[in-house]
GROMACS .gro file of C-alpha atoms in nm:
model
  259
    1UNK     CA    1  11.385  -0.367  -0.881
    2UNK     CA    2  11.188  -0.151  -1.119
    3UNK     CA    3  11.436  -0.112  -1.361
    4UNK     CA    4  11.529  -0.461  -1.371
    5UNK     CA    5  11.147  -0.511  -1.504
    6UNK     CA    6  11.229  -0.420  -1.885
    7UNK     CA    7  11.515  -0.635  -1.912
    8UNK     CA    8  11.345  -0.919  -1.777
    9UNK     CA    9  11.003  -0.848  -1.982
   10UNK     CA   10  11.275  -0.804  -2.339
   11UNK     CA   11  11.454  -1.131  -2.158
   12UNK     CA   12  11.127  -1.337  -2.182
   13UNK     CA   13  10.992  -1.226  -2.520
   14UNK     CA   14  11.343  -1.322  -2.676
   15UNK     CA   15  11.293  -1.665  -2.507
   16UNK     CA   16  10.940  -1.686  -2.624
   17UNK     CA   17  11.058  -1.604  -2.966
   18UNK     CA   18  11.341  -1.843  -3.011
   19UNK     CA   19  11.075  -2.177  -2.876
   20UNK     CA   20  10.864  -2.030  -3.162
   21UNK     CA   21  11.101  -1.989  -3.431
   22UNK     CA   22  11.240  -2.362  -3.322
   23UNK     CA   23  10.908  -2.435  -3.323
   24UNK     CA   24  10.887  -2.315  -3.687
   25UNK     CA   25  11.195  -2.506  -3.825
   26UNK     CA   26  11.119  -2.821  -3.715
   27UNK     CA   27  10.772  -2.778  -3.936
   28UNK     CA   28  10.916  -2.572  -4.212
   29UNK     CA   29  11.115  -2.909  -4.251
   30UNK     CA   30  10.813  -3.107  -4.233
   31UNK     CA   31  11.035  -3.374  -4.000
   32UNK     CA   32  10.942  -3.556  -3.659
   33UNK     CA   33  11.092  -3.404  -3.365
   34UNK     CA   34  11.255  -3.705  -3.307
   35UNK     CA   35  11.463  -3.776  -3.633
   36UNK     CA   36  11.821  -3.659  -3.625
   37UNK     CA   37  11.755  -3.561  -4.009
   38UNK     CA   38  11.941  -3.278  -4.144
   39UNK     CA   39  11.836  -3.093  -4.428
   40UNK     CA   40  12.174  -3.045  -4.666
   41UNK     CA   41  12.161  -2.709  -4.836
   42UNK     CA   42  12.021  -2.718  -5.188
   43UNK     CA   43  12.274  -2.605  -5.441
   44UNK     CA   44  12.213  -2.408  -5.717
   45UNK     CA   45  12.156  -2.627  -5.985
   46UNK     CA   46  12.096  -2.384  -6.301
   47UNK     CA   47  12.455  -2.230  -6.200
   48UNK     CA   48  12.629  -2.577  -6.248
   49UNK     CA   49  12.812  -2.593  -6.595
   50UNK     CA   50  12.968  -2.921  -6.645
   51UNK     CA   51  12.689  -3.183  -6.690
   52UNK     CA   52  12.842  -3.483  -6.475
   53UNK     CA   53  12.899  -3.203  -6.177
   54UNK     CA   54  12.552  -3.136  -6.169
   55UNK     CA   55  12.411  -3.496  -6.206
   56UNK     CA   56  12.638  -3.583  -5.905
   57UNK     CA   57  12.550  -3.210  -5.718
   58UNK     CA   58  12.110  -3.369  -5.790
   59UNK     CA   59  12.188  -3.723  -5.634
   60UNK     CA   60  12.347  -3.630  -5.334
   61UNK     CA   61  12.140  -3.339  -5.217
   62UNK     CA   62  11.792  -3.570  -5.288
   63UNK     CA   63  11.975  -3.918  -5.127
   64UNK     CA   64  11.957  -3.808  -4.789
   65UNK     CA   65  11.579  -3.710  -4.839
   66UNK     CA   66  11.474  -4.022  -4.970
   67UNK     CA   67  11.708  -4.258  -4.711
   68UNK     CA   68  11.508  -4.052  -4.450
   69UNK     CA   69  11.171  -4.129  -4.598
   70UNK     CA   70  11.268  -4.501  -4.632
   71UNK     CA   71  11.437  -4.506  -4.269
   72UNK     CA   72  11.085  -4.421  -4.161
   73UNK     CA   73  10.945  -4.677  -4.317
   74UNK     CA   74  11.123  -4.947  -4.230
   75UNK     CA   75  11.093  -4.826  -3.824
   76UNK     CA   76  10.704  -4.864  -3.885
   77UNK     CA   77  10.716  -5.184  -4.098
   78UNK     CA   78  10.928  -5.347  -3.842
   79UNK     CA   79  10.658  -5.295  -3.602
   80UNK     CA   80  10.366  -5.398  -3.803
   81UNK     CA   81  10.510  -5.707  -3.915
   82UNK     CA   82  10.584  -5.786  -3.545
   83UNK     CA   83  10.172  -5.734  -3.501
   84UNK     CA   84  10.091  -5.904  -3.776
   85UNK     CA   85  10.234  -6.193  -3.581
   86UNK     CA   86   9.896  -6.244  -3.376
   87UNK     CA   87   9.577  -6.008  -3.542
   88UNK     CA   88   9.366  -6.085  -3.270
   89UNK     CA   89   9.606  -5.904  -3.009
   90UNK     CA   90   9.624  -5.587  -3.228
   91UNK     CA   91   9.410  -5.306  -3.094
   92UNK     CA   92   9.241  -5.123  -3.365
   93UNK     CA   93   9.194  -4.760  -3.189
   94UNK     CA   94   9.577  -4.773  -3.141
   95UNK     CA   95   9.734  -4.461  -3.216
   96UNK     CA   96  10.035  -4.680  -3.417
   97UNK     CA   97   9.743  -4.836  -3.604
   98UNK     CA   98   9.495  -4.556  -3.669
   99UNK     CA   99   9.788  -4.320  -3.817
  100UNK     CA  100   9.887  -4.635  -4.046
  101UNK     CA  101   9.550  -4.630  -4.166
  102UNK     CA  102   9.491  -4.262  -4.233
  103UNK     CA  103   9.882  -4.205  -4.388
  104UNK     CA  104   9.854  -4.515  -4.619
  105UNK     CA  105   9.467  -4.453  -4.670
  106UNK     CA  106   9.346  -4.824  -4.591
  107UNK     CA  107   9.030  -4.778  -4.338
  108UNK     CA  108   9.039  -5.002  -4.036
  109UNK     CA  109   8.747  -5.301  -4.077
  110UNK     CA  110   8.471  -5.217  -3.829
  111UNK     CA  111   8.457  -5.553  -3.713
  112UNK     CA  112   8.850  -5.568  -3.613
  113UNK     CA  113   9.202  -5.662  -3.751
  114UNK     CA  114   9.229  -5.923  -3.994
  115UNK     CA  115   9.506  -6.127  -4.166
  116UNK     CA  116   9.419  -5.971  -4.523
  117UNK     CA  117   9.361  -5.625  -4.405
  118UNK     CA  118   9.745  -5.621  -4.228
  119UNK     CA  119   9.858  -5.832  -4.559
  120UNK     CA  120   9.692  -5.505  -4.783
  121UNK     CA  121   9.897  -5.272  -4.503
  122UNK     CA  122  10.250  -5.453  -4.503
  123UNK     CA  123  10.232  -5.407  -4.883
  124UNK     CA  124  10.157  -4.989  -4.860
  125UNK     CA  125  10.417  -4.964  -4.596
  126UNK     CA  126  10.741  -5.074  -4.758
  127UNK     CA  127  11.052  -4.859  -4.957
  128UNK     CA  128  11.080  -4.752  -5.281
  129UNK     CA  129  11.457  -4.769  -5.425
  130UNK     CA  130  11.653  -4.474  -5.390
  131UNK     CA  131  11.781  -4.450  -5.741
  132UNK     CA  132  11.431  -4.505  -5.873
  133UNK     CA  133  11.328  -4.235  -5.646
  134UNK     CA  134  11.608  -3.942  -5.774
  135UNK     CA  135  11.584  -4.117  -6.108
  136UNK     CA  136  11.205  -3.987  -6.136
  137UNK     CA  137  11.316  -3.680  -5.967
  138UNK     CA  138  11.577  -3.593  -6.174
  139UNK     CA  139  11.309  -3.621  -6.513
  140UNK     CA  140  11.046  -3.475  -6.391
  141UNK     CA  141  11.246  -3.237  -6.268
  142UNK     CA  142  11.490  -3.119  -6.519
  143UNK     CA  143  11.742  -3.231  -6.258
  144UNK     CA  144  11.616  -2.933  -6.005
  145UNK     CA  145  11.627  -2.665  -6.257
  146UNK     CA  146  11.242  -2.647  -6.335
  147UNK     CA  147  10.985  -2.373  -6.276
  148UNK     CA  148  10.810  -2.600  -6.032
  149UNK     CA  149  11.097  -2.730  -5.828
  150UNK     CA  150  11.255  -2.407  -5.815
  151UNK     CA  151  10.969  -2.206  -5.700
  152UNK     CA  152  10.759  -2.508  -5.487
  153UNK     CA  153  10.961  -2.764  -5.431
  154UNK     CA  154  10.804  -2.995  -5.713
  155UNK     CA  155  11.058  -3.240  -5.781
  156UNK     CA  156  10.775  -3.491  -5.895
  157UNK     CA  157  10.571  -3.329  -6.091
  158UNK     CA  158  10.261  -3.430  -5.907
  159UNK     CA  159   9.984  -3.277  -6.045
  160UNK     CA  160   9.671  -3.099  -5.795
  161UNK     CA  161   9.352  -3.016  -5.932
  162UNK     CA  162   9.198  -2.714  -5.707
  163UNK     CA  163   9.351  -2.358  -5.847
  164UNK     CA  164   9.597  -2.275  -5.623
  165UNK     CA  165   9.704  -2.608  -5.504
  166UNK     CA  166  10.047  -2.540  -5.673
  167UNK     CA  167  10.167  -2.386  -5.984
  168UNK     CA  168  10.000  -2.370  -6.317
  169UNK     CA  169  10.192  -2.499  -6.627
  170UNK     CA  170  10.213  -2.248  -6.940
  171UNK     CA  171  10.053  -2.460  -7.140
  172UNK     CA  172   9.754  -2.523  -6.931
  173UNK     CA  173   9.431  -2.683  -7.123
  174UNK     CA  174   9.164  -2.497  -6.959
  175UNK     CA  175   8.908  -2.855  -7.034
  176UNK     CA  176   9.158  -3.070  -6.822
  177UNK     CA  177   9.268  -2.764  -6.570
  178UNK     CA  178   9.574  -2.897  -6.312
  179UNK     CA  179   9.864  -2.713  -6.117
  180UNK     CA  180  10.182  -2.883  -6.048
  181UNK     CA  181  10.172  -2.942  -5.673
  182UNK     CA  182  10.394  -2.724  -5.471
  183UNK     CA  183  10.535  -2.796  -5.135
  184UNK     CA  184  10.661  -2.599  -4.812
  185UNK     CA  185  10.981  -2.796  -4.796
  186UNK     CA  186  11.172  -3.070  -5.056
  187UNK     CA  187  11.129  -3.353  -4.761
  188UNK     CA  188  10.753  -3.303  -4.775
  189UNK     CA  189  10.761  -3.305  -5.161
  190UNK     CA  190  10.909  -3.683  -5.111
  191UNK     CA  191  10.667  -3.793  -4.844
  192UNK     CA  192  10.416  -3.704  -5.098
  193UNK     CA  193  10.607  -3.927  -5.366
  194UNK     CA  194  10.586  -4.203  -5.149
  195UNK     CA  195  10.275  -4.152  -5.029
  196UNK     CA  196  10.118  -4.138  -5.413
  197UNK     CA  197  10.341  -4.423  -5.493
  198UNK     CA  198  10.252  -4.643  -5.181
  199UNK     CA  199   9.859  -4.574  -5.146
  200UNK     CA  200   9.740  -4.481  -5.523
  201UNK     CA  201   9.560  -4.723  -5.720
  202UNK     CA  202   9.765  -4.606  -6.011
  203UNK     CA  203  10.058  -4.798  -5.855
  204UNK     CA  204   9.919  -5.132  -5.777
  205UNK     CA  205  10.090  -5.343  -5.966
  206UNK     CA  206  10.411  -5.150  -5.835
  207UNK     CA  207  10.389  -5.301  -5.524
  208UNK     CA  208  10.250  -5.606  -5.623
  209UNK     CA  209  10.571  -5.662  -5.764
  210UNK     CA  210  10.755  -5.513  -5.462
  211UNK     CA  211  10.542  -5.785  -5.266
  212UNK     CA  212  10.641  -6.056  -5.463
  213UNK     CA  213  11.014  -5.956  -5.474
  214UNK     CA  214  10.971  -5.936  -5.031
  215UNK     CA  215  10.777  -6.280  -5.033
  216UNK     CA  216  11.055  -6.455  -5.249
  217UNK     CA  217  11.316  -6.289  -5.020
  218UNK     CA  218  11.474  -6.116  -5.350
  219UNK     CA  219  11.612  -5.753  -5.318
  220UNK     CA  220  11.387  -5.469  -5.460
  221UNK     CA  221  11.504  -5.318  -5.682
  222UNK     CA  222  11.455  -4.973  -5.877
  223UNK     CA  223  11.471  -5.176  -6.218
  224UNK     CA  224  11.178  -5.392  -6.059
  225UNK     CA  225  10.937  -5.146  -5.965
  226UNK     CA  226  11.051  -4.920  -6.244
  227UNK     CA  227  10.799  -5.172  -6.458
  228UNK     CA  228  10.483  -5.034  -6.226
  229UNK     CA  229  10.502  -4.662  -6.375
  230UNK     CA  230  10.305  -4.702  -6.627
  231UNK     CA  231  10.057  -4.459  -6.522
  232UNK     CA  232  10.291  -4.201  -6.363
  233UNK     CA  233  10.294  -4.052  -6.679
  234UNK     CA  234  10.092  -3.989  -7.018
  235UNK     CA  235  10.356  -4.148  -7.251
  236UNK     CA  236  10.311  -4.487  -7.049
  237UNK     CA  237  10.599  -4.715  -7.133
  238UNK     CA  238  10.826  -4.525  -7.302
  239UNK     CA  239  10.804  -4.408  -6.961
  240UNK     CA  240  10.949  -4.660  -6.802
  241UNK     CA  241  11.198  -4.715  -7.063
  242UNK     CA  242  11.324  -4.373  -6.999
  243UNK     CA  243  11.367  -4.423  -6.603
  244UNK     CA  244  11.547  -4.757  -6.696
  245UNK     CA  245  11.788  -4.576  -6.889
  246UNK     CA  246  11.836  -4.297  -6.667
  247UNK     CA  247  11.951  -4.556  -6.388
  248UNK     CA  248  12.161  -4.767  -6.606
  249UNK     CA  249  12.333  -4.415  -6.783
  250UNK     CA  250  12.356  -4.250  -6.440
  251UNK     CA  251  12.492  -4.547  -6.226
  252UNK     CA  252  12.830  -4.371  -6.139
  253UNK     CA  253  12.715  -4.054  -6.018
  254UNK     CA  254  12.455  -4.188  -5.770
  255UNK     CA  255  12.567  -4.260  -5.376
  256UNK     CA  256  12.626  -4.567  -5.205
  257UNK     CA  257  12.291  -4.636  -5.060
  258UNK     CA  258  12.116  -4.841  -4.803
  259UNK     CA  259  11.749  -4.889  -5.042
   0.00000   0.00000   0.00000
């Protein structure tokens, strides 16, 4: 029996070890434990010669990110619309409700639910077209082949204002000092998309529009909401011409989506 006792000792650390390094994964990939999401493999971009190879290579490694995002989305839309049925019945310390509130960054009225509280929710928690999603992705990325998305993940060029917070351009004005957020995985570099796009008052108007669009029972549309970008970037609305053009230029290499 007492030589049995280091096997079974090495036996439980290598058990321990692979529930932590599972354990690991699943937050390395920033995903619930109860998606079926798959990470694809990210290809090397920068090693990809012909243009139309690597436009194609971009769009179908960021699809299945942004399909997951939306997917998500649409699970916890489907349920909120289904409260928003009957307020009154909604209880406000729910954990559905409370992580609504802190991930879309709308705080919960003190004295309960109301219509135009859940109306301000429903239009936070909606999708944002795939091919305007990899269409901003692919500029502000250099179509994966920029410092920031190579080294953290920034595939948005979301900018972060504590030193540290990400990576520092070279041409950093030291009066107006920002980083260019980095991120553990790509997956949490698009929740952060959509959460910028879907709680920021930058991007109002963007889903006022995407509102509208739901309300009239019209599809939404990346040339739609492309028109509420006007303050994703310094240049305004040559801005959004250039993400219009990017979509219309770039139609044939982009997958078959569901958003």
């Amino acid at each position: 029996m007492t030589k049995l006792k280091p096997f079974i000792i090495l036996l439980t650390v290598l058990i321990l070890f692979g529930f932590l390094w599972t354990g690991k994964q699943l937050l390395d990939n920033g995903m619930n434990t109860d998606s079926q999401f798959h990470p694809p493999k990210r290809p090397q971009f920068g090693s990809i010669i012909n243009i139309n190879d690597k436009k194609k290579a971009f769009f179908d490694y960021l699809t299945p990110f942004v399909e997951e995002a939306n997917k998500q989305i649409l699970l916890d839309r489907q349920v909120l619309e289904e409260l928003s049925q009957d307020p009154s019945k909604i209880d406000p310390d729910s954990h559905f409700i409370e992580n609504l509130s802190e991930e879309y960054d709308l705080a919960i009225p003190k004295d309960g639910i109301t219509s135009e509280w859940l109306n301000e929710l429903l239009k936070r928690v909606n999708i944002i077209p795939t091919q305007l999603v990899l269409a901003q992705s692919a500029m502000e990325s250099s179509w994966g082949t920029s410092r920031f998305a190579l080294e953290g993940n920034g595939f948005f060029g979301q900018w972060c204002f504590t030193k540290g917070c990400g990576i520092p351009p070279h041409d950093l004005d030291p009066e107006h000092y920002h980083e260019v957020q980095s991120f553990p995985t790509v997956y949490a570099a698009v929740k952060a998309y959509f959460d910028n796009i879907n709680t920021n008052d930058a991007y109002a108007e963007l889903r006022t529009i995407r509102a509208k669009l739901q309300a009239n029972h019209e599809k939404i549309t990346a040339d739609a909401l492309a028109h509420g970008l006007l303050n994703y970037s310094q240049i305004g609305h040559q801005y959004i011409q250039q993400v219009l053009e990017l979509i219309k230029t770039n139609q044939q290499f982009m997958p078959e989506t569901t958003t």
